[in-house]
Amino acid sequence: MPIFAAIKPNLYKDSVALMRVAQIVLAQPGVRRATLLMGTPANKDMLEQAGLLRAELGRARPSDVMIVVDAETDQAIDAANAGITGLLDGRPAQSSAGEAEQALPKSIALGKARHTDAAIAQISVPGSYAAAEAMKALKQGLHVFLFSNNVSLEQEFALKQLARSKGLLVMGPDCGTAIIRGVPLGFANVVRKGAIGLVAASGTGLQEVTCQIHALGQGVSQAIGTGGRDVYGEIGGITMGQAIDLLAADAATRVIAIVSKPPSPAVAKAIVERVERVGKPCVVLFLGAEFEEAALPARIVAVTTLYDAAAAAVALAKVGRYDAASLADDHQRVAAAEARQVAVGQRHVHGLYSGGTFCSEAQLIWRALGLRVLSNVPVDAADALADNACVASHRAIDFGTDEFTVGRPHPMIDMTKRVEQLAREASDASAAVVVLDVVLGYGSHDDPGAALAPAIAAARAAAQKEGRHLAVVSFVCGTEEDPQRLSAQQAKLREVGAIVVAGSTAAARLAGAIAVAAANAAATPDRREAAPSAR
């Protein structure tokens, strides 16, 4: 089993660029794994845990790119290495006159000097350097979009304190998404401009809510990411508080929506108090937290799902009243039809997610239906899943965690791990329904529907061959204006028998309803045991 390892010295590439290179190389014949990481201690630890750390990588510095390729033959190794070298050593673009474009600035100070009207520095460097670069940007009077992770809480707090004193924002660290003045940063979707401003400590959650707002006919003024740890007690919601104040003062923003996993109690209290002082209608989603509706002012609407966050914001933007019951999706008819086709013993729902927020939302929805859900990112520590391939249970797996991404790009870019898991789902006699998310937009896979469709078709066919019906529920987080085009991706999934619904909340509700209906049907005395027919 040839494994090639090498160092590309003194070459920095951000994680998205390295994932893109890995994705291209993985498509070459005979390549099993391709990993490109900066030579930080944390990245070396990840390679060691994956069994990919080789002695020659020990001398790699944080400013070096570590390259590891696992392939079937030496020829495949050589071809992969040549491809990686070419992609990493690409020459500057040529102008129409045939001359090389002006060299990129080598520092934030030089960049600011060249572009004096610049307002934001987007930083994606190894974590050990990220805080220092962010500090330089703040001293240049720039807001910071900090894509990098592995920044300590102490560094994050210091950066955000300095930013606040200067009237600047630090979005991050580990901030994946934002839309500022119509410009997408990180992973973001193409949505229309409008009157709804968002603040989110959740990347895919922010993407889903902005896309649902777009689908419901409204638009986004600003979408400000904070980084997931901003709502920790140690940070105190500094960026979230600043962002709320900025949206309150923004004439283009008429409604504010807040999206986050549960903040610390002190931060949650401070955020609600801040929103109470704002004269604009506001939607608050602390995923998994509960509010006493009577304790909130009339202009603050507390919701429990991503869809409801979007729908409530749209209703408020139309100067209307939000009624969650009237906007809830009814999937009982579809669920009953699917449940009638499953065989005896099929009763479990399995979520295979690329978005961590989608995985959390699904767990909460399924728990509310009385289903105990195990997960590698459980909402309750007692429901931790140690081995996602072997346990017969309701499961929700986030494939974006380190255990799945060492040696692979993020699952929004590389579908391989979920494709492999889909094949295993077909042989699980207890699985009744599988849920798949597909995320479009900048930075995501160029054609995710085409990558997933053959695996969906194969899994359903394999289950049917064994006398079982495997329902596959999917949703696409995106818009028609995204490079991958929403309708085109939905069509590719429907063509292979997937049930495609409008969003993450709808997918979780439908899948949960199918699992409940399957369990109820199995408990019926005259439950038929005939093999399901193909749809």
Coordinates of C-alpha atoms in Angstrom, one line a residue:
M1 CA 0.0 0.0 0.0
P2 CA 2.2 2.9 -1.2
I3 CA 2.0 6.1 0.8
F4 CA 3.9 9.1 -0.3
A5 CA 4.8 12.0 2.0
A6 CA 6.6 15.2 1.3
I7 CA 7.0 18.8 2.4
K8 CA 6.5 21.9 0.3
P9 CA 8.6 24.4 2.3
N10 CA 7.7 28.1 2.8
L11 CA 4.4 27.9 1.0
Y12 CA 1.2 29.0 2.7
K13 CA -2.2 28.0 1.3
D14 CA -5.4 28.4 3.2
S15 CA -7.4 25.4 4.1
V16 CA -10.1 25.8 1.4
A17 CA -7.4 26.0 -1.3
L18 CA -5.7 22.9 0.0
M19 CA -9.0 21.0 0.2
R20 CA -9.6 22.0 -3.5
V21 CA -6.2 20.6 -4.5
A22 CA -6.9 17.4 -2.6
Q23 CA -10.4 17.1 -4.2
I24 CA -8.9 17.3 -7.7
V25 CA -6.1 14.7 -6.9
L26 CA -8.6 12.3 -5.3
A27 CA -10.4 12.1 -8.7
Q28 CA -7.3 10.6 -10.3
P29 CA -7.3 6.8 -10.9
G30 CA -5.9 4.7 -8.0
V31 CA -5.8 7.5 -5.4
R32 CA -7.4 6.5 -2.1
R33 CA -6.5 9.5 0.1
A34 CA -4.9 12.8 -0.6
T35 CA -4.1 15.1 2.3
L36 CA -2.6 18.6 2.2
L37 CA -2.2 20.4 5.5
M38 CA 0.0 23.1 6.9
G39 CA 2.7 21.8 9.2
T40 CA 1.3 22.8 12.5
P41 CA 1.6 20.6 15.6
A42 CA -2.2 20.2 15.6
N43 CA -2.2 19.0 12.0
K44 CA 0.6 16.6 12.7
D45 CA -1.4 15.1 15.6
M46 CA -4.4 14.6 13.3
L47 CA -2.2 12.8 10.7
E48 CA -0.8 10.6 13.5
Q49 CA -4.3 9.7 14.7
A50 CA -5.2 8.7 11.1
G51 CA -2.0 6.6 10.7
L52 CA -0.7 9.0 8.0
L53 CA 2.2 10.8 9.8
R54 CA 5.5 9.8 8.2
A55 CA 9.0 10.5 9.6
E56 CA 9.8 12.9 6.8
L57 CA 7.0 15.2 7.9
G58 CA 8.4 15.6 11.4
R59 CA 10.5 18.6 10.4
A60 CA 7.6 20.4 8.7
R61 CA 7.1 24.0 10.1
P62 CA 3.7 25.8 10.3
S63 CA 4.7 27.7 7.2
D64 CA 5.2 24.5 5.2
V65 CA 2.6 22.4 3.3
M66 CA 2.6 18.7 4.3
I67 CA 1.5 16.3 1.5
V68 CA 0.4 12.8 2.0
V69 CA -1.0 10.5 -0.8
D70 CA -2.2 7.0 -0.3
A71 CA -2.6 5.2 -3.6
E72 CA -2.9 1.7 -5.1
T73 CA 0.3 1.8 -7.2
D74 CA 3.6 3.7 -7.5
Q75 CA 2.4 5.0 -10.8
A76 CA -0.7 6.5 -9.2
I77 CA 1.6 8.1 -6.5
D78 CA 3.8 9.7 -9.2
A79 CA 0.7 11.0 -11.1
A80 CA -0.8 12.4 -8.0
N81 CA 2.4 14.1 -6.9
A82 CA 2.8 15.7 -10.3
G83 CA -0.7 17.0 -10.1
I84 CA -0.3 18.4 -6.7
T85 CA 3.0 20.1 -7.6
G86 CA 1.4 21.7 -10.7
L87 CA -1.6 23.0 -8.7
L88 CA 0.5 24.4 -5.9
D89 CA 3.1 26.0 -8.2
G90 CA 0.5 27.6 -10.5
R91 CA 1.9 30.8 -12.2
P92 CA 0.2 34.2 -11.8
A93 CA -2.6 34.9 -14.2
Q94 CA -1.7 36.7 -17.4
S95 CA -3.2 40.0 -18.4
S96 CA -4.7 40.6 -21.9
A97 CA -1.4 42.1 -22.9
G98 CA 0.4 38.9 -22.0
E99 CA 2.1 40.3 -18.9
A100 CA 1.9 38.8 -15.4
E101 CA -0.6 40.5 -13.1
Q102 CA 0.8 42.7 -10.3
A103 CA 2.2 40.5 -7.6
L104 CA 0.0 40.0 -4.6
P105 CA 0.9 42.1 -1.5
K106 CA 2.9 40.1 1.1
S107 CA 1.4 41.7 4.2
I108 CA -1.8 43.3 5.5
A109 CA -0.1 46.7 5.7
L110 CA 1.0 46.5 2.0
G111 CA -2.5 45.3 1.1
K112 CA -4.1 48.3 2.9
A113 CA -1.6 50.7 1.3
R114 CA -2.6 49.4 -2.1
H115 CA -6.3 49.3 -1.5
T116 CA -7.0 52.3 0.8
D117 CA -10.7 51.8 0.7
A118 CA -10.5 48.2 2.0
A119 CA -12.7 47.7 5.1
I120 CA -12.2 44.0 5.9
A121 CA -9.3 41.6 6.1
Q122 CA -10.1 38.0 5.5
I123 CA -7.6 35.8 7.3
S124 CA -7.0 32.2 6.8
V125 CA -3.5 31.2 8.1
P126 CA -2.4 28.5 10.5
G127 CA -3.8 29.0 14.0
S128 CA -0.4 29.8 15.5
Y129 CA -0.2 32.9 13.3
A130 CA -3.9 33.8 13.0
A131 CA -4.2 35.9 16.1
A132 CA -1.1 38.0 15.2
E133 CA -2.3 38.6 11.7
A134 CA -5.8 39.6 13.0
M135 CA -4.1 42.0 15.5
K136 CA -2.2 43.6 12.6
A137 CA -5.4 44.0 10.6
L138 CA -7.2 45.7 13.6
K139 CA -4.3 48.1 14.0
Q140 CA -4.7 49.0 10.3
G141 CA -8.3 49.9 11.1
L142 CA -9.8 46.8 9.3
H143 CA -12.7 44.6 10.4
V144 CA -11.6 40.9 10.5
F145 CA -13.1 37.9 9.0
L146 CA -11.1 35.1 10.7
F147 CA -11.6 31.8 8.9
S148 CA -8.7 30.2 10.8
N149 CA -9.3 27.9 13.8
N150 CA -6.9 26.8 16.6
V151 CA -6.9 30.2 18.1
S152 CA -7.0 30.1 21.9
L153 CA -10.0 31.6 23.9
E154 CA -7.6 34.0 25.5
Q155 CA -6.4 35.3 22.1
E156 CA -10.0 35.5 20.8
F157 CA -11.0 37.5 23.9
A158 CA -8.1 39.9 23.5
L159 CA -8.8 40.4 19.8
K160 CA -12.4 41.1 20.3
Q161 CA -11.8 43.5 23.2
L162 CA -9.4 45.5 21.0
A163 CA -11.8 45.4 18.1
R164 CA -14.6 46.7 20.3
S165 CA -12.5 49.6 21.6
K166 CA -11.8 50.6 17.9
G167 CA -15.4 50.2 16.7
L168 CA -14.4 47.1 14.6
L169 CA -15.7 43.6 14.3
V170 CA -13.8 40.3 14.6
M171 CA -15.9 37.6 12.9
G172 CA -14.4 34.4 14.2
P173 CA -12.2 32.6 14.7
D174 CA -13.4 29.6 12.8
C175 CA -16.0 31.8 11.1
G176 CA -17.2 30.0 7.9
T177 CA -19.8 32.4 6.5
A178 CA -20.7 36.0 6.2
I179 CA -22.3 38.4 3.7
I180 CA -21.2 42.0 4.1
R181 CA -22.6 44.7 1.9
G182 CA -23.6 42.0 -0.6
V183 CA -20.2 40.4 -0.7
P184 CA -20.0 36.8 0.3
L185 CA -17.1 35.7 2.6
G186 CA -16.1 32.1 3.2
F187 CA -18.8 29.5 2.4
A188 CA -21.8 31.6 1.4
N189 CA -24.7 31.5 -1.0
V190 CA -26.0 34.0 -3.5
V191 CA -29.1 35.6 -2.0
R192 CA -30.9 38.8 -2.9
K193 CA -30.5 42.0 -0.9
G194 CA -33.3 43.0 1.4
A195 CA -34.3 44.2 4.8
I196 CA -33.4 41.3 7.1
G197 CA -30.1 41.5 8.9
L198 CA -28.6 38.3 10.6
V199 CA -26.1 37.6 13.3
A200 CA -25.1 33.9 13.7
A201 CA -22.7 31.8 15.8
S202 CA -23.3 29.0 13.3
G203 CA -22.0 28.7 9.7
T204 CA -24.3 26.3 8.0
G205 CA -27.2 27.6 10.2
L206 CA -26.6 31.1 8.7
Q207 CA -26.4 29.6 5.2
E208 CA -29.7 27.8 5.6
V209 CA -31.6 30.7 7.1
T210 CA -30.4 33.2 4.4
C211 CA -31.4 30.7 1.7
Q212 CA -34.8 30.1 3.2
I213 CA -35.3 33.9 3.4
H214 CA -34.4 34.1 -0.2
A215 CA -36.8 31.2 -1.1
L216 CA -39.6 33.0 0.8
G217 CA -39.2 36.1 -1.4
Q218 CA -37.3 38.4 1.0
G219 CA -33.6 39.4 1.1
V220 CA -30.7 40.0 3.4
S221 CA -29.1 43.3 4.3
Q222 CA -26.1 41.9 6.2
A223 CA -25.2 38.4 7.5
I224 CA -22.6 38.6 10.2
G225 CA -20.9 35.5 11.5
T226 CA -19.4 35.6 14.9
G227 CA -17.6 32.3 15.3
G228 CA -19.2 29.6 17.4
R229 CA -17.3 30.4 20.6
D230 CA -18.4 34.0 20.7
V231 CA -21.4 33.0 22.8
Y232 CA -19.2 31.2 25.4
G233 CA -19.1 32.7 28.8
E234 CA -15.3 33.3 28.4
I235 CA -15.9 35.6 25.4
G236 CA -19.2 37.1 26.5
G237 CA -20.9 37.5 23.1
I238 CA -18.7 40.5 22.2
T239 CA -19.1 40.3 18.4
M240 CA -22.8 39.3 18.6
G241 CA -23.6 42.3 20.8
Q242 CA -21.7 44.6 18.4
A243 CA -23.4 43.1 15.4
I244 CA -26.8 43.6 16.9
D245 CA -26.0 47.3 17.5
L246 CA -24.7 47.7 14.0
L247 CA -27.9 46.2 12.5
A248 CA -30.0 48.4 14.8
A249 CA -28.3 51.4 13.3
D250 CA -28.4 50.2 9.7
A251 CA -31.1 52.0 7.8
A252 CA -31.4 49.1 5.3
T253 CA -32.2 46.6 8.1
R254 CA -35.8 46.5 9.3
V255 CA -35.7 43.0 11.0
I256 CA -32.9 41.3 12.9
A257 CA -32.5 37.5 13.2
I258 CA -30.1 35.8 15.6
V259 CA -29.0 32.2 15.0
S260 CA -26.9 30.3 17.5
K261 CA -26.5 27.1 19.5
P262 CA -27.4 27.7 23.1
P263 CA -25.2 30.5 24.6
S264 CA -24.0 30.5 28.1
P265 CA -26.8 31.6 30.4
A266 CA -25.2 34.9 31.1
V267 CA -24.6 35.6 27.4
A268 CA -28.1 34.6 26.5
K269 CA -29.5 37.0 29.1
A270 CA -27.3 39.8 27.9
I271 CA -28.3 39.2 24.2
V272 CA -32.0 39.2 25.0
E273 CA -31.6 42.4 27.1
R274 CA -29.7 44.0 24.2
V275 CA -32.4 43.1 21.7
E276 CA -35.1 44.5 24.0
R277 CA -33.4 47.9 23.8
V278 CA -33.4 47.7 19.9
G279 CA -36.5 49.3 18.4
K280 CA -36.6 46.8 15.5
P281 CA -38.5 43.4 15.4
C282 CA -36.2 40.5 16.2
V283 CA -36.2 36.7 15.8
V284 CA -34.1 34.7 18.2
L285 CA -33.1 31.1 17.6
F286 CA -30.9 29.5 20.3
L287 CA -31.0 26.0 18.9
G288 CA -32.0 23.6 21.8
A289 CA -32.8 26.4 24.3
E290 CA -36.3 27.2 25.5
F291 CA -37.9 30.6 26.1
E292 CA -40.9 31.6 28.1
E293 CA -42.8 33.4 25.4
A294 CA -44.7 35.5 27.9
A295 CA -41.5 36.9 29.3
L296 CA -40.5 38.4 25.9
P297 CA -41.5 41.7 24.5
A298 CA -44.0 41.5 21.6
R299 CA -41.5 42.5 19.0
I300 CA -39.2 39.6 19.9
V301 CA -40.1 36.2 18.4
A302 CA -38.4 33.1 19.8
V303 CA -38.3 30.1 17.5
T304 CA -36.9 26.5 17.7
T305 CA -35.9 25.6 14.1
L306 CA -33.9 27.1 11.2
Y307 CA -37.0 27.2 9.0
D308 CA -39.0 29.0 11.6
A309 CA -36.2 31.6 12.0
A310 CA -36.4 32.4 8.3
A311 CA -40.2 32.3 8.2
A312 CA -40.6 34.5 11.2
A313 CA -38.1 37.1 9.9
V314 CA -40.0 37.2 6.6
A315 CA -43.3 37.6 8.3
L316 CA -42.0 40.5 10.4
A317 CA -40.4 42.1 7.3
K318 CA -43.8 42.1 5.7
V319 CA -45.1 43.8 8.9
G320 CA -47.2 40.7 9.6
R321 CA -47.7 38.4 12.6
Y322 CA -45.8 35.2 12.6
D323 CA -47.8 32.0 13.3
A324 CA -45.6 29.0 13.5
A325 CA -48.5 26.5 13.2
S326 CA -49.7 28.0 9.9
L327 CA -46.3 27.7 8.3
A328 CA -45.3 24.2 9.6
D329 CA -44.9 21.5 7.0
D330 CA -47.3 18.6 7.0
H331 CA -45.5 15.4 6.0
Q332 CA -47.8 12.8 7.5
R333 CA -49.2 11.6 4.1
V334 CA -45.7 11.1 2.6
A335 CA -44.5 9.5 5.8
A336 CA -47.3 7.0 5.9
A337 CA -46.8 6.1 2.2
E338 CA -43.1 5.4 2.9
A339 CA -43.7 3.5 6.1
R340 CA -46.1 1.1 4.2
Q341 CA -43.2 0.1 2.0
V342 CA -40.6 -0.8 4.6
A343 CA -40.1 -4.3 5.8
V344 CA -40.6 -5.6 9.3
G345 CA -37.6 -4.6 11.4
Q346 CA -36.9 -1.3 9.5
R347 CA -37.5 1.4 12.1
H348 CA -34.4 3.6 12.4
V349 CA -33.6 7.1 11.0
H350 CA -30.0 7.8 10.1
G351 CA -28.8 11.3 9.4
L352 CA -25.6 11.7 7.3
Y353 CA -24.8 15.4 7.5
S354 CA -22.1 17.7 6.3
G355 CA -23.4 20.6 8.3
G356 CA -23.0 20.4 12.1
T357 CA -26.0 22.7 12.8
F358 CA -28.2 20.6 10.6
C359 CA -27.1 17.5 12.6
S360 CA -28.0 19.3 15.9
E361 CA -31.3 20.5 14.6
A362 CA -32.3 17.0 13.5
Q363 CA -31.4 15.5 16.9
L364 CA -33.7 18.0 18.6
I365 CA -36.6 17.4 16.2
W366 CA -36.3 13.6 16.5
R367 CA -36.0 13.7 20.3
A368 CA -39.2 15.7 20.4
L369 CA -40.8 12.8 18.5
G370 CA -39.7 10.4 21.3
L371 CA -36.7 9.0 19.4
R372 CA -33.5 8.5 21.2
V373 CA -30.8 9.6 18.8
L374 CA -27.1 8.7 19.1
S375 CA -24.5 11.0 17.6
N376 CA -20.8 11.8 17.3
V377 CA -21.9 15.4 18.2
P378 CA -24.7 14.6 20.7
V379 CA -26.9 17.4 22.1
D380 CA -26.9 15.3 25.3
A381 CA -23.6 13.7 26.4
A382 CA -25.4 10.5 27.4
D383 CA -26.2 9.9 23.7
A384 CA -22.6 9.9 22.4
L385 CA -22.0 7.4 19.6
A386 CA -18.6 5.7 19.6
D387 CA -19.0 3.6 16.5
N388 CA -21.3 5.0 13.8
A389 CA -21.0 1.9 11.6
C390 CA -22.1 -0.8 14.1
V391 CA -24.8 0.4 16.4
A392 CA -28.5 -0.4 15.5
S393 CA -30.1 2.8 16.6
H394 CA -31.4 6.2 15.4
R395 CA -28.2 8.1 14.5
A396 CA -27.2 11.6 13.4
I397 CA -23.6 11.8 12.1
D398 CA -21.7 15.1 11.5
F399 CA -19.1 14.2 8.8
G400 CA -17.5 17.6 9.2
T401 CA -15.7 16.6 12.4
D402 CA -12.0 15.8 12.6
E403 CA -12.5 12.0 12.8
F404 CA -13.8 12.2 9.2
T405 CA -11.8 15.0 7.7
V406 CA -8.3 13.9 8.4
G407 CA -7.0 12.8 5.0
R408 CA -10.1 14.3 3.3
P409 CA -11.5 17.7 2.4
H410 CA -14.6 18.9 4.3
P411 CA -17.7 16.9 3.3
M412 CA -19.3 20.0 1.6
I413 CA -16.4 19.6 -0.9
D414 CA -15.7 15.8 -0.8
M415 CA -18.6 13.3 -0.7
T416 CA -16.4 10.2 -0.3
K417 CA -17.1 9.4 3.3
R418 CA -20.8 9.8 3.0
V419 CA -20.9 7.8 -0.2
E420 CA -19.1 5.0 1.7
Q421 CA -21.6 5.2 4.6
L422 CA -24.5 5.1 2.2
A423 CA -23.3 1.7 1.0
R424 CA -23.3 0.5 4.6
E425 CA -26.8 1.9 5.1
A426 CA -28.1 -0.4 2.4
S427 CA -26.9 -3.5 4.4
D428 CA -28.4 -2.3 7.7
A429 CA -31.7 -4.2 8.1
S430 CA -32.9 -1.7 10.7
A431 CA -32.5 1.4 8.6
A432 CA -35.9 2.8 7.3
V433 CA -34.8 6.3 6.2
V434 CA -31.5 8.1 5.5
V435 CA -31.2 11.9 5.5
L436 CA -28.6 13.8 3.4
D437 CA -27.9 17.5 3.3
V438 CA -26.3 19.1 0.2
V439 CA -24.8 22.6 0.6
L440 CA -24.2 24.8 -2.4
G441 CA -22.5 28.2 -2.7
Y442 CA -19.0 29.5 -3.0
G443 CA -16.3 27.0 -1.9
S444 CA -18.6 24.0 -2.0
H445 CA -18.5 21.0 -4.4
D446 CA -19.0 22.0 -8.0
D447 CA -21.7 19.4 -8.6
P448 CA -22.7 17.6 -5.4
G449 CA -25.9 16.1 -6.8
A450 CA -23.9 14.3 -9.5
A451 CA -21.5 13.0 -6.8
L452 CA -24.2 11.7 -4.5
A453 CA -26.8 10.4 -7.0
P454 CA -25.1 7.1 -8.0
A455 CA -24.6 6.2 -4.4
I456 CA -28.2 6.9 -3.5
A457 CA -29.4 4.8 -6.5
A458 CA -27.0 2.0 -5.5
A459 CA -28.0 2.0 -1.9
R460 CA -31.8 1.9 -2.7
A461 CA -31.2 -0.9 -5.2
A462 CA -29.1 -3.0 -2.8
A463 CA -31.8 -2.7 -0.1
Q464 CA -34.5 -3.6 -2.5
K465 CA -32.6 -6.7 -3.6
E466 CA -32.7 -7.8 0.0
G467 CA -36.5 -7.2 0.2
R468 CA -36.3 -3.8 1.9
H469 CA -37.3 -0.3 1.0
L470 CA -34.8 2.4 1.9
A471 CA -36.2 5.9 1.9
V472 CA -33.7 8.7 1.2
V473 CA -34.8 12.2 2.3
S474 CA -32.6 15.1 1.1
F475 CA -32.5 18.9 1.0
V476 CA -30.3 21.3 -0.8
C477 CA -29.1 24.4 1.0
G478 CA -28.7 26.9 -1.8
T479 CA -30.4 29.2 -4.3
E480 CA -31.0 29.3 -8.0
E481 CA -28.4 32.0 -8.3
D482 CA -25.6 29.8 -6.7
P483 CA -23.0 28.5 -9.2
Q484 CA -24.3 24.9 -8.8
R485 CA -28.0 26.0 -9.3
L486 CA -30.5 24.8 -6.8
S487 CA -33.1 23.3 -9.3
A488 CA -30.4 21.4 -11.2
Q489 CA -29.1 19.8 -7.9
Q490 CA -32.6 18.9 -6.7
A491 CA -33.4 17.3 -10.1
K492 CA -30.3 15.0 -9.9
L493 CA -31.4 13.8 -6.5
R494 CA -35.0 13.2 -7.5
E495 CA -34.0 11.3 -10.6
V496 CA -32.5 8.5 -8.4
G497 CA -35.6 8.3 -6.1
A498 CA -34.6 10.7 -3.3
I499 CA -37.4 12.6 -1.6
V500 CA -36.3 16.2 -1.9
V501 CA -37.8 18.7 0.5
A502 CA -37.4 22.5 1.0
G503 CA -34.9 22.6 3.8
S504 CA -33.2 21.2 6.9
T505 CA -36.2 21.5 9.2
A506 CA -38.5 19.9 6.6
A507 CA -36.1 17.0 6.0
A508 CA -35.7 16.2 9.7
R509 CA -39.5 16.4 10.3
L510 CA -40.2 14.1 7.4
A511 CA -37.6 11.6 8.2
G512 CA -38.7 11.5 11.8
A513 CA -42.3 11.0 10.8
I514 CA -41.3 8.1 8.5
A515 CA -39.4 6.5 11.4
V516 CA -42.4 6.9 13.8
A517 CA -44.8 5.7 11.2
A518 CA -42.6 2.6 10.4
A519 CA -42.5 1.8 14.1
N520 CA -46.3 2.1 14.4
A521 CA -46.9 0.0 11.4
A522 CA -44.6 -2.7 12.7
A523 CA -46.7 -2.8 15.9
T524 CA -49.9 -3.3 14.0
P525 CA -51.1 -6.9 14.3
D526 CA -51.9 -7.4 10.6
R527 CA -48.6 -5.8 9.5
R528 CA -47.8 -7.3 6.1
E529 CA -44.4 -8.7 5.5
A530 CA -44.3 -8.6 1.7
A531 CA -41.2 -7.1 0.1
P532 CA -41.7 -3.4 -0.8
S533 CA -42.2 -2.5 -4.4
A534 CA -40.0 -0.1 -6.3
R535 CA -41.2 3.5 -6.5

